[in-house]
């Protein structure tokens, strides 16, 4: 294999090109309002547009160049947002009916839906169960009402507890999402959040530091000096506390921000991190198929308009070389604690990463951020704090 990516593509065909797609993401963009830190592709407080969205989604599936008239067998289906459970029970039924015209879930498929505590009612739970949803990812974020107000979330702790109870009664598999490094939050307060989350015994927990994305209200408020973000040292301490508390409670820290009880890793997210193909539908959704990433328009209105005018919703297709793609997959793969096998990844990508990235890999080993044992590369405990820097060195 060679580092010349053009030759790599022709002389060493990437096996990524031939992997069948068995994972689907569907983006539902509706939210009650936009939280101050959110830069996702969403539409706030426009539930009247849901029927129009559903028609556009139907059209996207019917006209997708990656789907034919046969049902596609699917191992993981993930409905994310936005807030998918903002849809009424009837609208959820229609959504699943649209999806069932294109996809056939394997008997052991993982079928996840994201939910917020305030929209998850018993009648919606019944619809979710009837269509085969078997995993709920709940946007908890905090077990402190004042922090929820600060984050501009629309739910209360009481609603979260009711939602978790409802989920526990109906699903074996669920995940709680938490946010730390909220301005003013102390280390002991964060520790209490973790212990509270653990007390519900969720099979999976995702925990992210609050980020300030350009264009969000939090970003501009912080720049105007309206509040101070948590200092870096405290953020690191909170992250380390997350790892120690969740590990002590028998959660496997399997990805930078994700923790799971045995057998409860997110199969869908593991598809992303392992570089396997997936198809994605809805505004802002990006598919990775045939070694290329195709991204839909981020604006829900433009996405709907395009489909209504018989135009493709895809706004860009990346033209990464085989080497660029391989480097990206290496960076993503290193987010998983189990790491990557360089030989396997090189074979799959059609590029000899040990040769192409020799300098970068040596540099990262020297810094103590990754560890190499023969062909196995793993992020170290020290490297966990520099995941973004590792990615920027490799990509
Ligand atoms: S609920 Fe989630 S997706 Fe919706 S605005 Fe808030 S952070 Fe964004």
Tab-separated table of C-alpha atoms and ligand atoms in Angstrom:
chain	number	residue	atom	x	y	z
A	1	UNK	CA	0.000	0.000	0.000
A	2	UNK	CA	1.147	3.526	-0.650
A	3	UNK	CA	0.586	6.917	0.825
A	4	UNK	CA	-0.213	8.385	-2.530
A	5	UNK	CA	-3.912	8.552	-2.028
A	6	UNK	CA	-4.852	8.596	-5.695
A	7	UNK	CA	-2.920	5.382	-6.230
A	8	UNK	CA	-4.283	3.932	-3.035
A	9	UNK	CA	-7.772	4.418	-4.300
A	10	UNK	CA	-7.109	2.686	-7.562
A	11	UNK	CA	-4.583	0.041	-6.555
A	12	UNK	CA	-5.847	-0.943	-3.138
A	13	UNK	CA	-9.616	-0.765	-3.132
A	14	UNK	CA	-11.002	0.241	0.234
A	15	UNK	CA	-13.200	-2.406	1.793
A	16	UNK	CA	-15.262	0.441	3.272
A	17	UNK	CA	-16.626	0.837	-0.243
A	18	UNK	CA	-18.113	-2.632	-0.193
A	19	UNK	CA	-19.568	-2.777	3.313
A	20	UNK	CA	-23.355	-2.979	3.236
A	21	UNK	CA	-25.323	-0.218	4.964
A	22	UNK	CA	-27.206	-1.552	7.978
A	23	UNK	CA	-27.520	1.584	10.126
A	24	UNK	CA	-29.937	4.469	9.762
A	25	UNK	CA	-30.182	7.876	11.416
A	26	UNK	CA	-33.301	10.032	11.116
A	27	UNK	CA	-33.198	13.654	12.259
A	28	UNK	CA	-36.394	15.138	13.688
A	29	UNK	CA	-35.719	18.875	13.981
A	30	UNK	CA	-38.555	20.040	16.248
A	31	UNK	CA	-38.009	21.537	19.704
A	32	UNK	CA	-40.197	23.549	22.006
A	33	UNK	CA	-37.618	26.340	21.939
A	34	UNK	CA	-33.886	26.705	21.259
A	35	UNK	CA	-31.708	26.213	24.342
A	36	UNK	CA	-29.049	28.909	24.637
A	37	UNK	CA	-26.141	26.535	23.993
A	38	UNK	CA	-27.681	24.583	21.112
A	39	UNK	CA	-26.292	24.763	17.587
A	40	UNK	CA	-28.114	21.731	16.216
A	41	UNK	CA	-30.313	21.862	13.175
A	42	UNK	CA	-33.682	22.499	14.806
A	43	UNK	CA	-36.934	24.428	14.379
A	44	UNK	CA	-38.175	25.990	17.600
A	45	UNK	CA	-41.855	26.201	18.523
A	46	UNK	CA	-43.267	25.339	15.076
A	47	UNK	CA	-45.082	22.071	15.736
A	48	UNK	CA	-47.589	22.981	13.003
A	49	UNK	CA	-44.832	22.152	10.484
A	50	UNK	CA	-44.597	18.513	11.561
A	51	UNK	CA	-46.995	17.201	8.842
A	52	UNK	CA	-44.955	19.057	6.213
A	53	UNK	CA	-41.743	17.566	7.640
A	54	UNK	CA	-43.221	14.059	7.534
A	55	UNK	CA	-44.206	14.471	3.874
A	56	UNK	CA	-40.713	15.701	3.023
A	57	UNK	CA	-39.143	12.798	4.891
A	58	UNK	CA	-41.331	10.351	2.980
A	59	UNK	CA	-40.150	11.937	-0.250
A	60	UNK	CA	-36.504	11.842	0.799
A	61	UNK	CA	-36.750	8.115	1.455
A	62	UNK	CA	-38.645	7.454	-1.775
A	63	UNK	CA	-36.090	9.323	-3.870
A	64	UNK	CA	-32.869	8.418	-2.045
A	65	UNK	CA	-30.205	7.185	-4.471
A	66	UNK	CA	-29.076	4.763	-1.748
A	67	UNK	CA	-32.417	3.010	-1.377
A	68	UNK	CA	-34.257	0.923	-3.928
A	69	UNK	CA	-37.732	-0.547	-3.947
A	70	UNK	CA	-36.648	-3.335	-1.575
A	71	UNK	CA	-36.793	-2.995	2.167
A	72	UNK	CA	-33.331	-2.395	3.593
A	73	UNK	CA	-32.370	-4.747	6.441
A	74	UNK	CA	-31.291	-2.637	9.377
A	75	UNK	CA	-29.297	-3.493	12.529
A	76	UNK	CA	-29.427	-0.074	14.172
A	77	UNK	CA	-32.006	2.661	13.738
A	78	UNK	CA	-31.573	5.933	15.613
A	79	UNK	CA	-34.200	8.683	15.732
A	80	UNK	CA	-32.479	11.834	16.970
A	81	UNK	CA	-33.090	15.537	17.095
A	82	UNK	CA	-34.219	18.022	18.029
A	83	UNK	CA	-36.825	16.394	20.188
A	84	UNK	CA	-38.448	13.453	18.372
A	85	UNK	CA	-40.903	12.976	21.238
A	86	UNK	CA	-42.318	16.436	20.597
A	87	UNK	CA	-44.332	14.662	17.895
A	88	UNK	CA	-47.785	13.586	19.085
A	89	UNK	CA	-48.573	9.872	19.422
A	90	UNK	CA	-50.347	9.990	16.023
A	91	UNK	CA	-47.448	11.806	14.388
A	92	UNK	CA	-44.999	9.286	15.844
A	93	UNK	CA	-47.125	6.496	14.381
A	94	UNK	CA	-46.983	8.180	10.995
A	95	UNK	CA	-43.214	8.640	11.267
A	96	UNK	CA	-42.730	4.932	11.967
A	97	UNK	CA	-45.120	3.959	9.192
A	98	UNK	CA	-43.005	6.029	6.760
A	99	UNK	CA	-39.824	4.357	7.997
A	100	UNK	CA	-41.343	0.880	7.744
A	101	UNK	CA	-41.908	1.442	4.003
A	102	UNK	CA	-38.117	1.546	3.561
A	103	UNK	CA	-36.532	-0.381	6.410
A	104	UNK	CA	-36.891	-3.811	7.946
A	105	UNK	CA	-35.477	-4.125	11.452
A	106	UNK	CA	-33.415	-7.237	12.132
A	107	UNK	CA	-34.857	-9.306	15.006
A	108	UNK	CA	-32.051	-8.202	17.330
A	109	UNK	CA	-31.853	-4.609	15.995
A	110	UNK	CA	-31.115	-1.696	18.311
A	111	UNK	CA	-33.835	0.905	17.824
A	112	UNK	CA	-33.134	4.135	19.727
A	113	UNK	CA	-35.158	7.302	20.086
A	114	UNK	CA	-34.044	10.504	21.777
A	115	UNK	CA	-36.541	11.993	24.195
A	116	UNK	CA	-36.867	14.955	26.502
A	117	UNK	CA	-38.507	14.453	29.900
A	118	UNK	CA	-41.357	16.913	29.317
A	119	UNK	CA	-42.695	15.358	26.124
A	120	UNK	CA	-42.598	11.718	27.057
A	121	UNK	CA	-46.171	10.704	27.859
A	122	UNK	CA	-47.609	7.234	28.474
A	123	UNK	CA	-49.471	7.189	25.126
A	124	UNK	CA	-46.246	8.002	23.227
A	125	UNK	CA	-44.402	5.280	25.150
A	126	UNK	CA	-47.044	2.795	23.987
A	127	UNK	CA	-46.500	3.842	20.362
A	128	UNK	CA	-42.729	3.526	20.748
A	129	UNK	CA	-43.062	0.043	22.201
A	130	UNK	CA	-45.519	-1.082	19.541
A	131	UNK	CA	-43.134	-0.189	16.705
A	132	UNK	CA	-40.152	-1.902	18.318
A	133	UNK	CA	-38.198	0.952	19.919
A	134	UNK	CA	-35.996	-0.779	22.498
A	135	UNK	CA	-33.680	2.004	23.665
A	136	UNK	CA	-34.493	5.535	24.870
A	137	UNK	CA	-31.865	8.238	25.192
A	138	UNK	CA	-33.185	10.807	27.648
A	139	UNK	CA	-31.911	14.407	27.678
A	140	UNK	CA	-31.666	14.852	31.455
A	141	UNK	CA	-28.720	17.299	31.512
A	142	UNK	CA	-29.068	18.094	35.230
A	143	UNK	CA	-30.912	17.007	38.375
A	144	UNK	CA	-30.996	20.579	39.659
A	145	UNK	CA	-33.901	22.835	38.656
A	146	UNK	CA	-31.823	26.012	38.849
A	147	UNK	CA	-29.228	24.517	36.467
A	148	UNK	CA	-31.998	23.431	34.087
A	149	UNK	CA	-33.281	27.005	34.030
A	150	UNK	CA	-29.736	28.248	33.442
A	151	UNK	CA	-29.410	25.839	30.491
A	152	UNK	CA	-32.830	27.036	29.275
A	153	UNK	CA	-34.228	23.548	29.316
A	154	UNK	CA	-38.016	23.302	29.310
A	155	UNK	CA	-38.316	20.428	31.803
A	156	UNK	CA	-38.056	20.140	35.593
A	157	UNK	CA	-36.321	17.555	37.765
A	158	UNK	CA	-39.749	16.245	38.768
A	159	UNK	CA	-40.577	15.632	35.103
A	160	UNK	CA	-37.238	13.871	34.629
A	161	UNK	CA	-37.914	11.520	37.515
A	162	UNK	CA	-41.377	10.718	36.189
A	163	UNK	CA	-39.981	10.114	32.699
A	164	UNK	CA	-37.240	7.801	33.992
A	165	UNK	CA	-39.818	5.814	35.950
A	166	UNK	CA	-41.955	5.471	32.831
A	167	UNK	CA	-38.946	4.382	30.783
A	168	UNK	CA	-37.838	1.852	33.406
A	169	UNK	CA	-41.328	0.315	33.389
A	170	UNK	CA	-41.272	-0.136	29.632
A	171	UNK	CA	-37.680	-0.501	28.388
A	172	UNK	CA	-34.681	-2.468	29.604
A	173	UNK	CA	-32.222	-0.304	27.739
A	174	UNK	CA	-31.939	3.443	28.197
A	175	UNK	CA	-29.349	6.159	28.413
A	176	UNK	CA	-29.198	9.397	30.379
A	177	UNK	CA	-27.474	12.488	28.927
A	178	UNK	CA	-25.784	14.844	31.386
A	179	UNK	CA	-23.999	18.193	31.035
A	180	UNK	CA	-21.192	19.384	33.300
A	181	UNK	CA	-19.111	22.568	33.606
A	182	UNK	CA	-22.242	24.722	33.795
A	183	UNK	CA	-21.103	28.192	34.950
A	184	UNK	CA	-21.055	28.305	38.745
A	185	UNK	CA	-21.306	24.538	39.145
A	186	UNK	CA	-18.958	23.156	41.794
A	187	UNK	CA	-17.155	19.839	41.778
A	188	UNK	CA	-19.198	18.463	44.656
A	189	UNK	CA	-22.424	19.590	42.976
A	190	UNK	CA	-21.403	17.707	39.834
A	191	UNK	CA	-20.544	14.654	41.902
A	192	UNK	CA	-24.070	14.745	43.365
A	193	UNK	CA	-25.492	14.847	39.815
A	194	UNK	CA	-23.513	11.755	38.917
A	195	UNK	CA	-24.601	9.879	42.033
A	196	UNK	CA	-28.212	10.822	41.383
A	197	UNK	CA	-27.950	9.573	37.792
A	198	UNK	CA	-26.336	6.325	38.966
A	199	UNK	CA	-29.143	5.809	41.490
A	200	UNK	CA	-31.541	5.158	38.581
A	201	UNK	CA	-29.201	2.420	37.308
A	202	UNK	CA	-29.304	3.435	33.660
A	203	UNK	CA	-27.493	0.934	31.433
A	204	UNK	CA	-25.783	3.845	29.660
A	205	UNK	CA	-24.705	7.401	30.520
A	206	UNK	CA	-23.367	10.096	28.186
A	207	UNK	CA	-21.690	13.077	29.801
A	208	UNK	CA	-20.532	16.209	27.974
A	209	UNK	CA	-18.960	19.462	29.072
A	210	UNK	CA	-21.034	22.519	28.203
A	211	UNK	CA	-19.619	23.961	24.997
A	212	UNK	CA	-19.934	27.432	23.508
A	213	UNK	CA	-20.499	27.086	19.783
A	214	UNK	CA	-20.152	30.138	17.610
A	215	UNK	CA	-23.542	31.559	16.753
A	216	UNK	CA	-25.300	30.398	19.918
A	217	UNK	CA	-26.647	32.827	22.469
A	218	UNK	CA	-24.377	31.419	25.185
A	219	UNK	CA	-21.387	32.065	22.924
A	220	UNK	CA	-22.270	35.731	22.388
A	221	UNK	CA	-23.311	36.264	26.037
A	222	UNK	CA	-19.985	34.898	27.242
A	223	UNK	CA	-18.111	37.095	24.764
A	224	UNK	CA	-20.038	40.128	25.995
A	225	UNK	CA	-18.900	39.233	29.523
A	226	UNK	CA	-22.431	38.465	30.732
A	227	UNK	CA	-21.087	35.364	32.463
A	228	UNK	CA	-17.879	33.448	32.899
A	229	UNK	CA	-17.484	29.927	31.653
A	230	UNK	CA	-16.062	27.272	33.957
A	231	UNK	CA	-12.266	27.444	34.017
A	232	UNK	CA	-10.342	24.727	32.262
A	233	UNK	CA	-8.860	23.197	35.403
A	234	UNK	CA	-12.302	22.763	36.958
A	235	UNK	CA	-13.628	21.259	33.740
A	236	UNK	CA	-10.799	18.716	33.777
A	237	UNK	CA	-11.527	17.874	37.423
A	238	UNK	CA	-15.202	17.371	36.621
A	239	UNK	CA	-14.338	15.100	33.720
A	240	UNK	CA	-11.984	13.049	35.910
A	241	UNK	CA	-14.683	12.871	38.584
A	242	UNK	CA	-17.094	11.575	35.942
A	243	UNK	CA	-14.702	8.799	35.050
A	244	UNK	CA	-13.947	7.846	38.656
A	245	UNK	CA	-17.569	7.843	39.857
A	246	UNK	CA	-18.969	5.974	36.886
A	247	UNK	CA	-16.132	3.465	36.816
A	248	UNK	CA	-16.643	2.851	40.539
A	249	UNK	CA	-20.306	2.130	39.735
A	250	UNK	CA	-19.237	-0.511	37.180
A	251	UNK	CA	-19.711	1.501	34.033
A	252	UNK	CA	-17.257	0.776	31.270
A	253	UNK	CA	-15.740	4.008	29.979
A	254	UNK	CA	-15.849	2.860	26.372
A	255	UNK	CA	-15.659	6.224	24.566
A	256	UNK	CA	-14.440	9.686	25.578
A	257	UNK	CA	-17.898	10.809	26.737
A	258	UNK	CA	-19.774	7.522	26.997
A	259	UNK	CA	-20.141	4.940	29.735
A	260	UNK	CA	-22.023	1.653	29.650
A	261	UNK	CA	-22.869	-1.326	31.793
A	262	UNK	CA	-21.740	-4.652	30.302
A	263	UNK	CA	-23.472	-5.281	26.970
A	264	UNK	CA	-25.059	-1.816	26.817
A	265	UNK	CA	-22.709	0.181	24.615
A	266	UNK	CA	-24.528	2.161	21.951
A	267	UNK	CA	-24.352	-0.110	18.921
A	268	UNK	CA	-25.406	2.727	16.645
A	269	UNK	CA	-22.712	5.131	17.805
A	270	UNK	CA	-20.149	2.345	17.572
A	271	UNK	CA	-20.986	2.188	13.857
A	272	UNK	CA	-19.932	5.855	13.520
A	273	UNK	CA	-16.753	5.368	15.527
A	274	UNK	CA	-15.713	2.221	13.675
A	275	UNK	CA	-16.037	3.822	10.245
A	276	UNK	CA	-18.815	1.563	9.005
A	277	UNK	CA	-21.374	3.018	6.578
A	278	UNK	CA	-24.713	4.515	7.570
A	279	UNK	CA	-27.493	6.440	5.909
A	280	UNK	CA	-28.992	9.561	7.448
A	281	UNK	CA	-32.181	11.425	6.621
A	282	UNK	CA	-33.699	14.739	7.649
A	283	UNK	CA	-32.355	18.296	7.771
A	284	UNK	CA	-28.639	18.537	8.531
A	285	UNK	CA	-28.235	14.749	8.482
A	286	UNK	CA	-25.042	13.323	6.989
A	287	UNK	CA	-24.657	9.845	5.487
A	288	UNK	CA	-21.393	7.959	5.134
A	289	UNK	CA	-21.680	5.519	2.300
A	290	UNK	CA	-19.382	4.199	-0.440
A	291	UNK	CA	-16.490	5.950	1.322
A	292	UNK	CA	-18.088	9.395	0.963
A	293	UNK	CA	-19.973	11.712	3.279
A	294	UNK	CA	-23.144	13.282	1.882
A	295	UNK	CA	-24.666	16.107	3.936
A	296	UNK	CA	-28.218	17.388	3.768
A	297	UNK	CA	-28.968	21.088	3.975
A	298	UNK	CA	-28.917	22.230	7.615
A	299	UNK	CA	-31.925	24.521	7.278
A	300	UNK	CA	-35.124	22.560	7.813
A	301	UNK	CA	-36.970	24.974	5.520
A	302	UNK	CA	-34.475	24.610	2.693
A	303	UNK	CA	-34.441	20.832	3.191
A	304	UNK	CA	-38.268	20.741	2.926
A	305	UNK	CA	-38.375	23.200	0.002
A	306	UNK	CA	-35.849	21.200	-1.968
A	307	UNK	CA	-37.746	17.961	-1.531
A	308	UNK	CA	-41.060	19.654	-2.359
A	309	UNK	CA	-39.509	20.944	-5.580
A	310	UNK	CA	-38.156	17.503	-6.484
A	311	UNK	CA	-34.596	18.563	-5.753
A	312	UNK	CA	-32.012	16.593	-3.822
A	313	UNK	CA	-31.720	17.625	-0.142
A	314	UNK	CA	-27.998	16.878	-0.288
A	315	UNK	CA	-25.998	20.086	-0.201
A	316	UNK	CA	-22.471	18.688	-0.160
A	317	UNK	CA	-20.540	15.532	-0.816
A	318	UNK	CA	-17.050	15.519	0.559
A	319	UNK	CA	-14.241	14.666	-1.799
A	320	UNK	CA	-11.759	13.413	0.747
A	321	UNK	CA	-8.901	11.346	-0.621
A	322	UNK	CA	-8.499	7.801	0.667
A	323	UNK	CA	-5.702	8.994	2.940
A	324	UNK	CA	-7.750	11.888	4.340
A	325	UNK	CA	-10.632	9.525	5.001
A	326	UNK	CA	-8.307	6.983	6.647
A	327	UNK	CA	-6.809	9.670	8.907
A	328	UNK	CA	-10.287	10.776	9.907
A	329	UNK	CA	-11.271	7.203	10.745
A	330	UNK	CA	-8.115	6.790	12.821
A	331	UNK	CA	-8.920	9.963	14.781
A	332	UNK	CA	-12.534	8.882	15.329
A	333	UNK	CA	-11.496	5.315	16.210
A	334	UNK	CA	-9.119	6.553	18.902
A	335	UNK	CA	-12.085	8.053	20.745
A	336	UNK	CA	-12.985	4.503	21.715
A	337	UNK	CA	-11.034	3.176	24.681
A	338	UNK	CA	-10.524	-0.166	22.935
A	339	UNK	CA	-8.611	1.792	20.281
A	340	UNK	CA	-7.899	0.722	16.719
A	341	UNK	CA	-5.920	-1.959	14.996
A	342	UNK	CA	-3.736	-0.131	12.489
A	343	UNK	CA	-3.455	-3.142	10.170
A	344	UNK	CA	-7.199	-3.714	10.064
A	345	UNK	CA	-7.931	-0.015	9.572
A	346	UNK	CA	-5.281	0.265	6.856
A	347	UNK	CA	-6.665	-2.749	5.055
A	348	UNK	CA	-10.209	-1.414	5.260
A	349	UNK	CA	-9.241	2.103	4.190
A	350	UNK	CA	-6.804	1.047	1.462
A	351	UNK	CA	-4.035	3.226	2.905
A	352	UNK	CA	-1.063	2.167	5.026
A	353	UNK	CA	-1.644	4.349	8.058
A	354	UNK	CA	1.493	3.131	9.850
A	355	UNK	CA	3.521	4.699	7.021
A	356	UNK	CA	1.365	7.756	6.311
A	357	UNK	CA	0.946	8.760	9.950
A	358	UNK	CA	4.297	7.537	11.264
A	359	UNK	CA	5.426	11.018	12.407
A	360	UNK	CA	2.092	11.897	13.974
A	361	UNK	CA	1.769	8.550	15.760
A	362	UNK	CA	5.346	8.859	17.138
A	363	UNK	CA	4.579	12.411	18.255
A	364	UNK	CA	1.405	11.321	20.078
A	365	UNK	CA	3.234	8.417	21.749
A	366	UNK	CA	5.995	10.798	22.848
A	367	UNK	CA	3.422	13.129	24.389
A	368	UNK	CA	2.002	10.139	26.274
A	369	UNK	CA	-1.417	10.587	24.675
A	370	UNK	CA	-1.594	7.255	22.881
A	371	UNK	CA	-0.065	3.857	23.520
A	372	UNK	CA	1.077	1.410	20.853
A	373	UNK	CA	1.407	-2.314	21.203
A	374	UNK	CA	2.271	-3.913	17.865
A	375	UNK	CA	-0.605	-2.797	15.620
A	376	UNK	CA	-2.936	-1.780	18.419
A	377	UNK	CA	-3.246	1.944	19.165
A	378	UNK	CA	-5.085	3.162	22.245
A	379	UNK	CA	-5.712	6.514	23.815
A	380	UNK	CA	-4.089	6.765	27.292
A	381	UNK	CA	-5.663	8.198	30.443
A	382	UNK	CA	-3.578	11.340	29.869
A	383	UNK	CA	-4.697	11.441	26.229
A	384	UNK	CA	-8.382	11.496	27.240
A	385	UNK	CA	-7.904	15.142	28.177
A	386	UNK	CA	-6.525	15.939	24.718
A	387	UNK	CA	-8.912	14.088	22.434
A	388	UNK	CA	-9.545	17.144	20.249
A	389	UNK	CA	-5.815	17.881	19.958
A	390	UNK	CA	-5.138	14.244	18.980
A	391	UNK	CA	-7.733	14.540	16.240
A	392	UNK	CA	-6.298	17.813	14.942
A	393	UNK	CA	-2.789	16.310	14.798
A	394	UNK	CA	-4.008	13.311	12.822
A	395	UNK	CA	-6.467	14.937	10.449
B	1	LIG	S1	-33.730	20.335	23.461
B	1	LIG	FE1	-31.738	19.662	22.636
B	1	LIG	S2	-31.937	19.857	20.438
B	1	LIG	FE2	-33.614	21.019	21.338
B	1	LIG	S3	-32.862	23.116	21.471
B	1	LIG	FE3	-32.408	22.149	23.452
B	1	LIG	S4	-30.327	21.312	23.206
B	1	LIG	FE4	-31.091	21.782	21.151
